[in-house]
PDB file of C-alpha atoms and ligand atoms in Angstrom:
ATOM      1  CA  MET P 177      52.729  94.588  96.783  1.00 34.00           C
ATOM      2  CA  LEU P 178      51.003  95.075  93.482  1.00 38.00           C
ATOM      3  CA  PRO P 179      51.044  92.043  91.521  1.00 39.00           C
ATOM      4  CA  LEU P 180      52.184  93.955  88.092  1.00 37.00           C
ATOM      5  CA  ILE P 181      55.422  94.728  89.562  1.00 37.00           C
ATOM      6  CA  GLN P 182      56.055  91.621  92.415  1.00 39.00           C
ATOM      7  CA  PRO P 183      55.297  88.187  90.736  1.00 43.00           C
ATOM      8  CA  CYS P 184      57.356  86.853  93.833  1.00 46.00           C
ATOM      9  CA  PHE P 185      56.003  83.061  93.789  1.00 50.00           C
ATOM     10  CA  SER P 186      58.752  81.535  91.970  1.00 51.00           C
ATOM     11  CA  GLY P 187      61.187  83.202  94.846  1.00 50.00           C
ATOM     12  CA  MET P 188      59.575  81.983  97.914  1.00 50.00           C
ATOM     13  CA  ILE P 189      58.913  78.454  96.627  1.00 53.00           C
ATOM     14  CA  LEU P 190      62.656  78.544  95.694  1.00 53.00           C
ATOM     15  CA  MET P 191      63.268  79.707  99.251  1.00 51.00           C
ATOM     16  CA  LEU P 192      61.819  77.671 101.154  1.00 49.00           C
ATOM     17  CA  LEU P 193      62.790  74.227  98.835  1.00 53.00           C
ATOM     18  CA  VAL P 194      66.404  75.389  98.811  1.00 51.00           C
ATOM     19  CA  SER P 195      66.389  75.196 103.081  1.00 48.00           C
ATOM     20  CA  ASN P 196      64.713  72.167 103.066  1.00 49.00           C
ATOM     21  CA  LEU P 197      66.997  70.699 100.483  1.00 48.00           C
ATOM     22  CA  PHE P 198      69.676  70.477 103.637  1.00 46.00           C
ATOM     23  CA  LEU P 199      67.324  68.813 105.172  1.00 45.00           C
ATOM     24  CA  TRP P 200      68.321  65.315 103.777  1.00 44.00           C
ATOM     25  CA  GLU P 201      71.203  64.028 101.726  1.00 42.00           C
ATOM     26  CA  LYS P 202      70.360  61.344 100.128  1.00 44.00           C
ATOM     27  CA  VAL P 203      68.824  60.847  96.439  1.00 46.00           C
ATOM     28  CA  SER P 204      65.395  59.538  97.393  1.00 50.00           C
ATOM     29  CA  SER P 205      64.464  57.991  93.333  1.00 60.00           C
ATOM     30  CA  ALA P 206      66.105  59.245  90.455  1.00 67.00           C
ATOM     31  CA  PRO P 207      62.757  61.031  88.578  1.00 78.00           C
ATOM     32  CA  ILE P 208      64.587  59.770  84.993  1.00 81.00           C
ATOM     33  CA  ASN P 209      67.048  56.325  83.985  1.00 79.00           C
ATOM     34  CA  ALA P 210      69.953  57.602  83.526  1.00 80.00           C
ATOM     35  CA  SER P 211      73.415  55.727  83.923  1.00 81.00           C
ATOM     36  CA  GLU P 212      76.235  57.246  86.337  1.00 82.00           C
ATOM     37  CA  ALA P 213      77.748  58.790  83.457  1.00 84.00           C
ATOM     38  CA  ASP P 214      74.807  60.629  82.110  1.00 87.00           C
ATOM     39  CA  LEU P 215      73.855  61.968  85.829  1.00 88.00           C
ATOM     40  CA  SER P 216      77.303  62.983  85.771  1.00 89.00           C
ATOM     41  CA  ASP P 217      76.546  65.237  82.508  1.00 93.00           C
ATOM     42  CA  LEU P 218      73.678  65.758  83.355  1.00 94.00           C
ATOM     43  CA  LYS P 219      74.435  67.730  86.145  1.00 94.00           C
ATOM     44  CA  ASP P 220      77.398  69.580  84.657  1.00 95.00           C
ATOM     45  CA  LEU P 221      74.751  70.462  81.962  1.00 97.00           C
ATOM     46  CA  PHE P 222      72.284  71.614  84.824  1.00 96.00           C
ATOM     47  CA  ASP P 223      74.887  73.992  86.692  1.00 96.00           C
ATOM     48  CA  ASN P 224      75.839  76.206  83.850  1.00 97.00           C
ATOM     49  CA  ALA P 225      71.965  76.246  83.346  1.00 98.00           C
ATOM     50  CA  THR P 226      71.254  77.212  86.771  1.00 97.00           C
ATOM     51  CA  VAL P 227      73.609  79.775  86.289  1.00 98.00           C
ATOM     52  CA  LEU P 228      72.083  81.202  83.078  1.00 98.00           C
ATOM     53  CA  SER P 229      68.773  81.023  83.946  1.00 97.00           C
ATOM     54  CA  GLY P 230      69.649  83.005  87.473  1.00 97.00           C
ATOM     55  CA  LYS P 231      71.219  85.727  85.339  1.00 98.00           C
ATOM     56  CA  MET P 232      68.721  86.575  82.653  1.00 98.00           C
ATOM     57  CA  ALA P 233      66.228  86.183  85.921  1.00 97.00           C
ATOM     58  CA  LYS P 234      68.025  89.227  87.562  1.00 97.00           C
ATOM     59  CA  LEU P 235      69.020  91.062  84.313  1.00 98.00           C
ATOM     60  CA  GLY P 236      64.479  90.576  84.275  1.00 97.00           C
ATOM     61  CA  ILE P 237      64.020  92.793  86.934  1.00 97.00           C
ATOM     62  CA  ILE P 238      67.053  95.410  86.578  1.00 97.00           C
ATOM     63  CA  MET P 239      65.713  95.799  83.089  1.00 98.00           C
ATOM     64  CA  ARG P 240      61.990  96.219  84.441  1.00 97.00           C
ATOM     65  CA  LYS P 241      63.277  98.923  86.681  1.00 96.00           C
ATOM     66  CA  GLU P 242      65.393 100.864  84.375  1.00 97.00           C
ATOM     67  CA  PHE P 243      61.906 101.166  82.256  1.00 97.00           C
ATOM     68  CA  PHE P 244      60.312 102.921  85.707  1.00 96.00           C
ATOM     69  CA  ILE P 245      63.400 105.158  86.442  1.00 96.00           C
ATOM     70  CA  ASN P 246      64.679 105.992  83.073  1.00 96.00           C
ATOM     71  CA  SER P 247      63.537 109.319  81.641  1.00 96.00           C
ATOM     72  CA  PHE P 248      62.697 107.878  78.043  1.00 96.00           C
ATOM     73  CA  SER P 249      59.937 105.742  79.655  1.00 97.00           C
ATOM     74  CA  SER P 250      59.650 106.364  82.642  1.00 96.00           C
ATOM     75  CA  ASP P 251      56.798 108.648  82.870  1.00 96.00           C
ATOM     76  CA  MET P 252      54.544 106.268  80.572  1.00 96.00           C
ATOM     77  CA  PHE P 253      55.378 103.755  82.707  1.00 96.00           C
ATOM     78  CA  ASN P 254      54.421 105.444  85.209  1.00 95.00           C
ATOM     79  CA  LYS P 255      50.669 106.723  83.546  1.00 95.00           C
ATOM     80  CA  PHE P 256      50.090 103.064  82.828  1.00 93.00           C
ATOM     81  CA  ILE P 257      50.832 101.705  86.524  1.00 91.00           C
ATOM     82  CA  LEU P 258      48.699 103.263  87.604  1.00 90.00           C
ATOM     83  CA  ASP P 259      46.175 103.243  84.991  1.00 89.00           C
ATOM     84  CA  LEU P 260      46.031  99.783  85.220  1.00 88.00           C
ATOM     85  CA  HIS P 261      46.053 100.211  88.621  1.00 83.00           C
ATOM     86  CA  LYS P 262      42.505 101.744  88.653  1.00 87.00           C
ATOM     87  CA  SER P 263      40.825  98.770  88.140  1.00 84.00           C
ATOM     88  CA  MET P 264      41.076  95.267  89.323  1.00 83.00           C
ATOM     89  CA  GLU P 265      39.513  93.999  86.486  1.00 86.00           C
ATOM     90  CA  LYS P 266      42.177  95.817  84.008  1.00 83.00           C
ATOM     91  CA  THR P 267      44.936  94.023  85.792  1.00 81.00           C
ATOM     92  CA  ILE P 268      43.680  90.633  85.612  1.00 82.00           C
ATOM     93  CA  LYS P 269      43.394  91.538  82.274  1.00 84.00           C
ATOM     94  CA  ALA P 270      47.061  93.080  81.715  1.00 81.00           C
ATOM     95  CA  PHE P 271      48.275  90.245  83.766  1.00 75.00           C
ATOM     96  CA  ASN P 272      46.621  86.877  81.541  1.00 84.00           C
ATOM     97  CA  SER P 273      47.976  88.689  78.226  1.00 89.00           C
ATOM     98  CA  CYS P 274      51.142  87.197  78.105  1.00 93.00           C
ATOM     99  CA  HIS P 275      51.713  85.623  75.362  1.00 95.00           C
ATOM    100  CA  THR P 276      52.884  82.529  77.587  1.00 94.00           C
ATOM    101  CA  ALA P 277      50.150  82.152  79.501  1.00 90.00           C
ATOM    102  CA  SER P 278      48.540  78.980  77.728  1.00 89.00           C
ATOM    103  CA  ILE P 279      51.834  76.960  79.280  1.00 91.00           C
ATOM    104  CA  ASN P 280      50.064  75.894  82.709  1.00 87.00           C
ATOM    105  CA  ILE P 281      52.832  76.285  85.542  1.00 88.00           C
ATOM    106  CA  PRO P 282      51.710  74.499  88.199  1.00 87.00           C
ATOM    107  CA  GLU P 283      50.781  76.473  90.896  1.00 80.00           C
ATOM    108  CA  THR P 284      49.297  74.804  94.265  1.00 82.00           C
ATOM    109  CA  ASN P 285      51.345  71.921  96.058  1.00 79.00           C
ATOM    110  CA  GLU P 286      49.159  69.264  95.061  1.00 82.00           C
ATOM    111  CA  ASP P 287      49.464  70.489  90.630  1.00 85.00           C
ATOM    112  CA  VAL P 288      53.197  71.025  91.605  1.00 84.00           C
ATOM    113  CA  ARG P 289      53.728  67.329  92.955  1.00 83.00           C
ATOM    114  CA  LYS P 290      51.917  65.888  89.636  1.00 86.00           C
ATOM    115  CA  THR P 291      54.515  67.598  87.397  1.00 88.00           C
ATOM    116  CA  SER P 292      56.644  65.292  86.464  1.00 89.00           C
ATOM    117  CA  PHE P 293      60.092  65.845  85.323  1.00 91.00           C
ATOM    118  CA  GLU P 294      59.920  65.500  81.493  1.00 91.00           C
ATOM    119  CA  ASP P 295      57.051  67.585  82.109  1.00 92.00           C
ATOM    120  CA  PHE P 296      58.715  70.374  83.228  1.00 93.00           C
ATOM    121  CA  LEU P 297      61.574  69.927  81.358  1.00 94.00           C
ATOM    122  CA  LYS P 298      59.275  70.725  78.723  1.00 93.00           C
ATOM    123  CA  MET P 299      57.170  73.606  79.953  1.00 94.00           C
ATOM    124  CA  VAL P 300      60.929  75.588  80.076  1.00 96.00           C
ATOM    125  CA  PHE P 301      61.386  74.198  76.477  1.00 95.00           C
ATOM    126  CA  HIS P 302      58.392  75.530  75.941  1.00 95.00           C
ATOM    127  CA  MET P 303      59.042  79.085  77.328  1.00 95.00           C
ATOM    128  CA  GLN P 304      62.190  79.657  75.635  1.00 95.00           C
ATOM    129  CA  LEU P 305      61.041  78.991  72.480  1.00 95.00           C
ATOM    130  CA  ALA P 306      58.402  80.964  72.786  1.00 96.00           C
ATOM    131  CA  TRP P 307      60.346  84.091  73.879  1.00 97.00           C
ATOM    132  CA  LYS P 308      63.350  83.258  70.799  1.00 96.00           C
ATOM    133  CA  ASP P 309      61.615  85.877  68.507  1.00 96.00           C
ATOM    134  CA  PRO P 310      59.999  88.213  70.725  1.00 98.00           C
ATOM    135  CA  LEU P 311      63.246  88.879  71.952  1.00 98.00           C
ATOM    136  CA  LYS P 312      64.922  89.642  69.098  1.00 98.00           C
ATOM    137  CA  HIS P 313      62.033  91.849  67.373  1.00 98.00           C
ATOM    138  CA  LEU P 314      62.933  93.598  71.356  1.00 98.00           C
ATOM    139  CA  VAL P 315      66.620  94.109  70.392  1.00 98.00           C
ATOM    140  CA  THR P 316      65.614  95.096  67.115  1.00 97.00           C
ATOM    141  CA  GLU P 317      62.841  97.909  67.816  1.00 97.00           C
ATOM    142  CA  LEU P 318      64.647  99.412  71.094  1.00 97.00           C
ATOM    143  CA  SER P 319      67.957 100.067  68.278  1.00 97.00           C
ATOM    144  CA  ALA P 320      66.033 101.995  66.667  1.00 95.00           C
ATOM    145  CA  LEU P 321      64.283 103.948  69.092  1.00 95.00           C
ATOM    146  CA  PRO P 322      65.459 107.303  69.287  1.00 92.00           C
ATOM    147  CA  GLY P 323      66.475 108.293  72.860  1.00 94.00           C
ATOM    148  CA  CYS P 324      66.789 104.356  73.972  1.00 96.00           C
ATOM    149  CA  PRO P 325      69.209 104.514  76.502  1.00 96.00           C
ATOM    150  CA  TYR P 326      72.372 102.478  76.245  1.00 96.00           C
ATOM    151  CA  SER P 327      71.004 100.441  79.998  1.00 96.00           C
ATOM    152  CA  ILE P 328      68.067  98.831  78.789  1.00 97.00           C
ATOM    153  CA  LEU P 329      69.259  98.203  75.011  1.00 98.00           C
ATOM    154  CA  SER P 330      72.636  96.775  76.844  1.00 98.00           C
ATOM    155  CA  LYS P 331      70.067  94.188  79.257  1.00 98.00           C
ATOM    156  CA  ALA P 332      67.529  93.547  75.985  1.00 98.00           C
ATOM    157  CA  LYS P 333      71.168  92.600  74.452  1.00 98.00           C
ATOM    158  CA  THR P 334      72.129  90.508  77.039  1.00 98.00           C
ATOM    159  CA  ILE P 335      68.968  88.676  77.911  1.00 98.00           C
ATOM    160  CA  GLU P 336      68.619  88.240  74.007  1.00 98.00           C
ATOM    161  CA  ALA P 337      72.178  85.909  74.023  1.00 98.00           C
ATOM    162  CA  LYS P 338      71.824  84.596  77.401  1.00 98.00           C
ATOM    163  CA  ASN P 339      68.346  82.611  75.946  1.00 97.00           C
ATOM    164  CA  LYS P 340      69.935  81.351  73.399  1.00 97.00           C
ATOM    165  CA  GLU P 341      73.254  79.934  75.677  1.00 98.00           C
ATOM    166  CA  LEU P 342      70.290  78.222  77.566  1.00 98.00           C
ATOM    167  CA  LEU P 343      68.671  77.048  74.608  1.00 96.00           C
ATOM    168  CA  GLU P 344      71.392  74.982  73.370  1.00 97.00           C
ATOM    169  CA  TYR P 345      71.968  73.745  77.245  1.00 97.00           C
ATOM    170  CA  ILE P 346      67.817  72.843  77.543  1.00 96.00           C
ATOM    171  CA  LEU P 347      68.810  71.004  73.782  1.00 95.00           C
ATOM    172  CA  ARG P 348      71.066  68.940  75.154  1.00 96.00           C
ATOM    173  CA  ILE P 349      69.204  67.864  78.088  1.00 95.00           C
ATOM    174  CA  ILE P 350      66.386  67.251  75.908  1.00 94.00           C
ATOM    175  CA  SER P 351      68.528  65.217  73.920  1.00 92.00           C
ATOM    176  CA  MET P 352      69.753  62.912  76.535  1.00 92.00           C
ATOM    177  CA  VAL P 353      66.845  62.732  78.523  1.00 89.00           C
ATOM    178  CA  ASN P 354      64.091  61.894  76.355  1.00 87.00           C
ATOM    179  CA  PRO P 355      65.269  62.879  72.192  1.00 84.00           C
ATOM    180  CA  ALA P 356      61.438  62.526  71.723  1.00 84.00           C
ATOM    181  CA  ILE P 357      60.718  65.600  72.989  1.00 86.00           C
ATOM    182  CA  LYS P 358      61.489  68.291  69.576  1.00 79.00           C
ATOM    183  CA  GLU P 359      61.626  71.805  68.746  1.00 70.00           C
ATOM    184  CA  ASN P 360      58.529  71.474  66.231  1.00 70.00           C
ATOM    185  CA  GLU P 361      55.924  71.040  68.901  1.00 75.00           C
ATOM    186  CA  ASP P 362      53.483  73.601  69.779  1.00 85.00           C
ATOM    187  CA  TYR P 363      54.317  76.308  71.955  1.00 91.00           C
ATOM    188  CA  PRO P 364      53.122  80.160  72.440  1.00 93.00           C
ATOM    189  CA  ILE P 365      53.755  82.298  69.347  1.00 94.00           C
ATOM    190  CA  TRP P 366      54.051  85.399  70.106  1.00 94.00           C
ATOM    191  CA  SER P 367      51.772  88.935  68.298  1.00 93.00           C
ATOM    192  CA  ASP P 368      52.605  91.875  69.232  1.00 93.00           C
ATOM    193  CA  LEU P 369      55.102  93.075  67.280  1.00 95.00           C
ATOM    194  CA  ASP P 370      52.961  95.645  65.399  1.00 95.00           C
ATOM    195  CA  SER P 371      52.109  97.355  68.578  1.00 96.00           C
ATOM    196  CA  LEU P 372      55.745  97.092  69.283  1.00 95.00           C
ATOM    197  CA  GLN P 373      56.554  99.143  65.821  1.00 95.00           C
ATOM    198  CA  ALA P 374      53.460 101.142  66.387  1.00 96.00           C
ATOM    199  CA  ALA P 375      53.731 104.834  65.306  1.00 94.00           C
ATOM    200  CA  ASP P 376      51.690 106.223  67.840  1.00 96.00           C
ATOM    201  CA  LYS P 377      54.122 106.486  71.027  1.00 95.00           C
ATOM    202  CA  GLU P 378      51.212 105.772  73.374  1.00 95.00           C
ATOM    203  CA  THR P 379      50.729 102.077  72.138  1.00 96.00           C
ATOM    204  CA  GLN P 380      55.029 101.740  71.318  1.00 97.00           C
ATOM    205  CA  PHE P 381      55.397 102.446  74.595  1.00 97.00           C
ATOM    206  CA  PHE P 382      52.593  99.930  76.319  1.00 95.00           C
ATOM    207  CA  ALA P 383      53.252  97.593  74.166  1.00 96.00           C
ATOM    208  CA  LEU P 384      56.964  98.117  75.428  1.00 97.00           C
ATOM    209  CA  TYR P 385      55.586  98.378  79.349  1.00 95.00           C
ATOM    210  CA  MET P 386      53.495  94.853  79.329  1.00 95.00           C
ATOM    211  CA  PHE P 387      56.428  92.650  77.000  1.00 97.00           C
ATOM    212  CA  SER P 388      59.311  93.860  80.030  1.00 96.00           C
ATOM    213  CA  PHE P 389      56.296  93.023  82.900  1.00 94.00           C
ATOM    214  CA  CYS P 390      55.496  89.258  80.697  1.00 95.00           C
ATOM    215  CA  LEU P 391      59.199  89.019  80.028  1.00 97.00           C
ATOM    216  CA  ARG P 392      60.283  90.152  83.607  1.00 96.00           C
ATOM    217  CA  MET P 393      58.176  87.651  84.997  1.00 93.00           C
ATOM    218  CA  ASP P 394      58.261  84.676  82.934  1.00 95.00           C
ATOM    219  CA  LEU P 395      62.434  84.967  83.178  1.00 97.00           C
ATOM    220  CA  GLU P 396      61.447  84.328  87.455  1.00 95.00           C
ATOM    221  CA  ILE P 397      59.658  81.604  86.413  1.00 94.00           C
ATOM    222  CA  LEU P 398      62.104  80.014  84.143  1.00 96.00           C
ATOM    223  CA  ASP P 399      64.440  80.422  86.825  1.00 96.00           C
ATOM    224  CA  PHE P 400      62.431  78.336  89.215  1.00 93.00           C
ATOM    225  CA  LEU P 401      61.751  75.867  86.611  1.00 94.00           C
ATOM    226  CA  VAL P 402      65.384  74.727  85.753  1.00 96.00           C
ATOM    227  CA  LYS P 403      66.613  75.039  88.870  1.00 94.00           C
ATOM    228  CA  PHE P 404      63.050  72.771  90.450  1.00 91.00           C
ATOM    229  CA  LEU P 405      64.756  70.313  87.920  1.00 94.00           C
ATOM    230  CA  LYS P 406      67.978  70.367  89.095  1.00 93.00           C
ATOM    231  CA  CYS P 407      66.633  69.438  92.216  1.00 90.00           C
ATOM    232  CA  LEU P 408      64.458  66.511  90.949  1.00 90.00           C
ATOM    233  CA  LEU P 409      67.696  65.188  89.384  1.00 90.00           C
ATOM    234  CA  LEU P 410      69.664  65.566  92.316  1.00 87.00           C
ATOM    235  CA  TYR P 411      67.262  64.830  95.302  1.00 84.00           C
ATOM    236  CA  GLY P 412      64.670  63.192  93.602  1.00 82.00           C
ATOM    237  CA  ASP P 413      60.987  63.479  95.132  1.00 79.00           C
ATOM    238  CA  VAL P 414      62.156  64.916  98.167  1.00 79.00           C
ATOM    239  CA  CYS P 415      62.276  68.557  95.626  1.00 82.00           C
ATOM    240  CA  TYR P 416      58.019  67.920  96.288  1.00 77.00           C
ATOM    241  CA  VAL P 417      58.077  69.868  99.812  1.00 66.00           C
ATOM    242  CA  SER P 418      55.069  69.888 101.569  1.00 48.00           C
ATOM    243  CA  GLU P 419      55.958  72.970 103.311  1.00 45.00           C
ATOM    244  CA  PHE P 420      56.008  75.920 101.519  1.00 40.00           C
TER     245      PHE P 420
HETATM  246  C1  NAG R1430      63.614  53.074  84.953  1.00 64.01           C
HETATM  247  O1  NAG R1430      63.119  52.295  84.706  1.00 64.01           O
HETATM  248  C2  NAG R1430      62.683  50.613  85.239  1.00 64.01           C
HETATM  249  C3  NAG R1430      62.467  49.510  84.674  1.00 64.01           C
HETATM  250  O2  NAG R1430      63.161  48.949  83.891  1.00 64.01           O
HETATM  251  C4  NAG R1430      61.304  51.076  85.867  1.00 64.01           C
HETATM  252  O3  NAG R1430      60.002  50.214  86.643  1.00 64.01           O
HETATM  253  C5  NAG R1430      60.638  53.053  86.031  1.00 64.01           C
HETATM  254  O4  NAG R1430      59.895  52.707  85.773  1.00 64.01           O
HETATM  255  C6  NAG R1430      61.655  53.968  85.508  1.00 64.01           C
HETATM  256  N1  NAG R1430      61.333  55.290  85.912  1.00 64.01           N
HETATM  257  C7  NAG R1430      61.548  56.264  85.452  1.00 64.01           C
HETATM  258  C8  NAG R1430      61.833  57.018  85.695  1.00 64.01           C
HETATM  259  O5  NAG R1430      61.275  56.179  84.050  1.00 64.01           O
HETATM  260  C1  NAG R1431      79.866  75.055  81.651  1.00 64.01           C
HETATM  261  O1  NAG R1431      80.414  75.881  81.552  1.00 64.01           O
HETATM  262  C2  NAG R1431      81.866  76.437  81.519  1.00 64.01           C
HETATM  263  C3  NAG R1431      81.952  77.613  81.671  1.00 64.01           C
HETATM  264  O2  NAG R1431      81.790  78.601  80.745  1.00 64.01           O
HETATM  265  C4  NAG R1431      82.806  75.498  80.392  1.00 64.01           C
HETATM  266  O3  NAG R1431      83.965  75.287  80.342  1.00 64.01           O
HETATM  267  C5  NAG R1431      81.626  74.328  80.447  1.00 64.01           C
HETATM  268  O4  NAG R1431      81.775  72.812  79.755  1.00 64.01           O
HETATM  269  C6  NAG R1431      80.583  74.218  80.116  1.00 64.01           C
HETATM  270  N1  NAG R1431      79.783  72.746  80.734  1.00 64.01           N
HETATM  271  C7  NAG R1431      79.231  72.352  80.276  1.00 64.01           C
HETATM  272  C8  NAG R1431      78.784  70.904  79.890  1.00 64.01           C
HETATM  273  O5  NAG R1431      78.806  72.482  78.789  1.00 64.01           O
END
């Protein structure tokens, strides 16, 4: 599949992860020091957080698809994707232009092993903070765009709402795991508002194209990370399986 449509690594890792989980029954070593009661509370928080992240990842995929099939945007979106795929260089540039590219998500098995529970938690937190304002702007701009279908706008609104809700859970988890992680930490700042508000339709729709592409990818990564954190909490080191 074309990389700009189908970033699927996280789904694959997760599938293997889940299938491997059933091979193990005992917790090896908990990734954090917490009392039994705290662990139980954390598990409850993660149960809800993973439901939210899963719903958000699905919505990201569906919203991206809507842009491609709805006559509101389909002509532009299909033109952009054809243009991008004419040049490998352009494709790679677009791929790396997401504002969250600076969050270093471990990609190899070895990198994953070197990443601690807390570092994964920080990644989730930074990813969420990085999307908070852009999602607010997306909803505002789509609402103002003549002809924007409800099917797209409603998904943007739901993703924004769920992102806020998930952030609440992540903050509660952070307060239990390491309160030193604070909201004023560095996180990637989105700076594409001018393009999203551009009077030139092509510029504006290209901004929407990249926005929905990056969001879709990040929501899948976010879902993977939240599920991976839950795995680490419940099963410890066995989550770092080597078989995938
Ligand atoms: C938990 O605490 C013990 C004893 O204080 C320490 O040896 C261990 O490294 C800690 N584990 C983690 C994951 O912080
Ligand atoms: C998880 O969600 C349910 C349903 O919304 C809620 O009743 C419960 O209190 C939540 N759990 C935690 C730990 O917040």
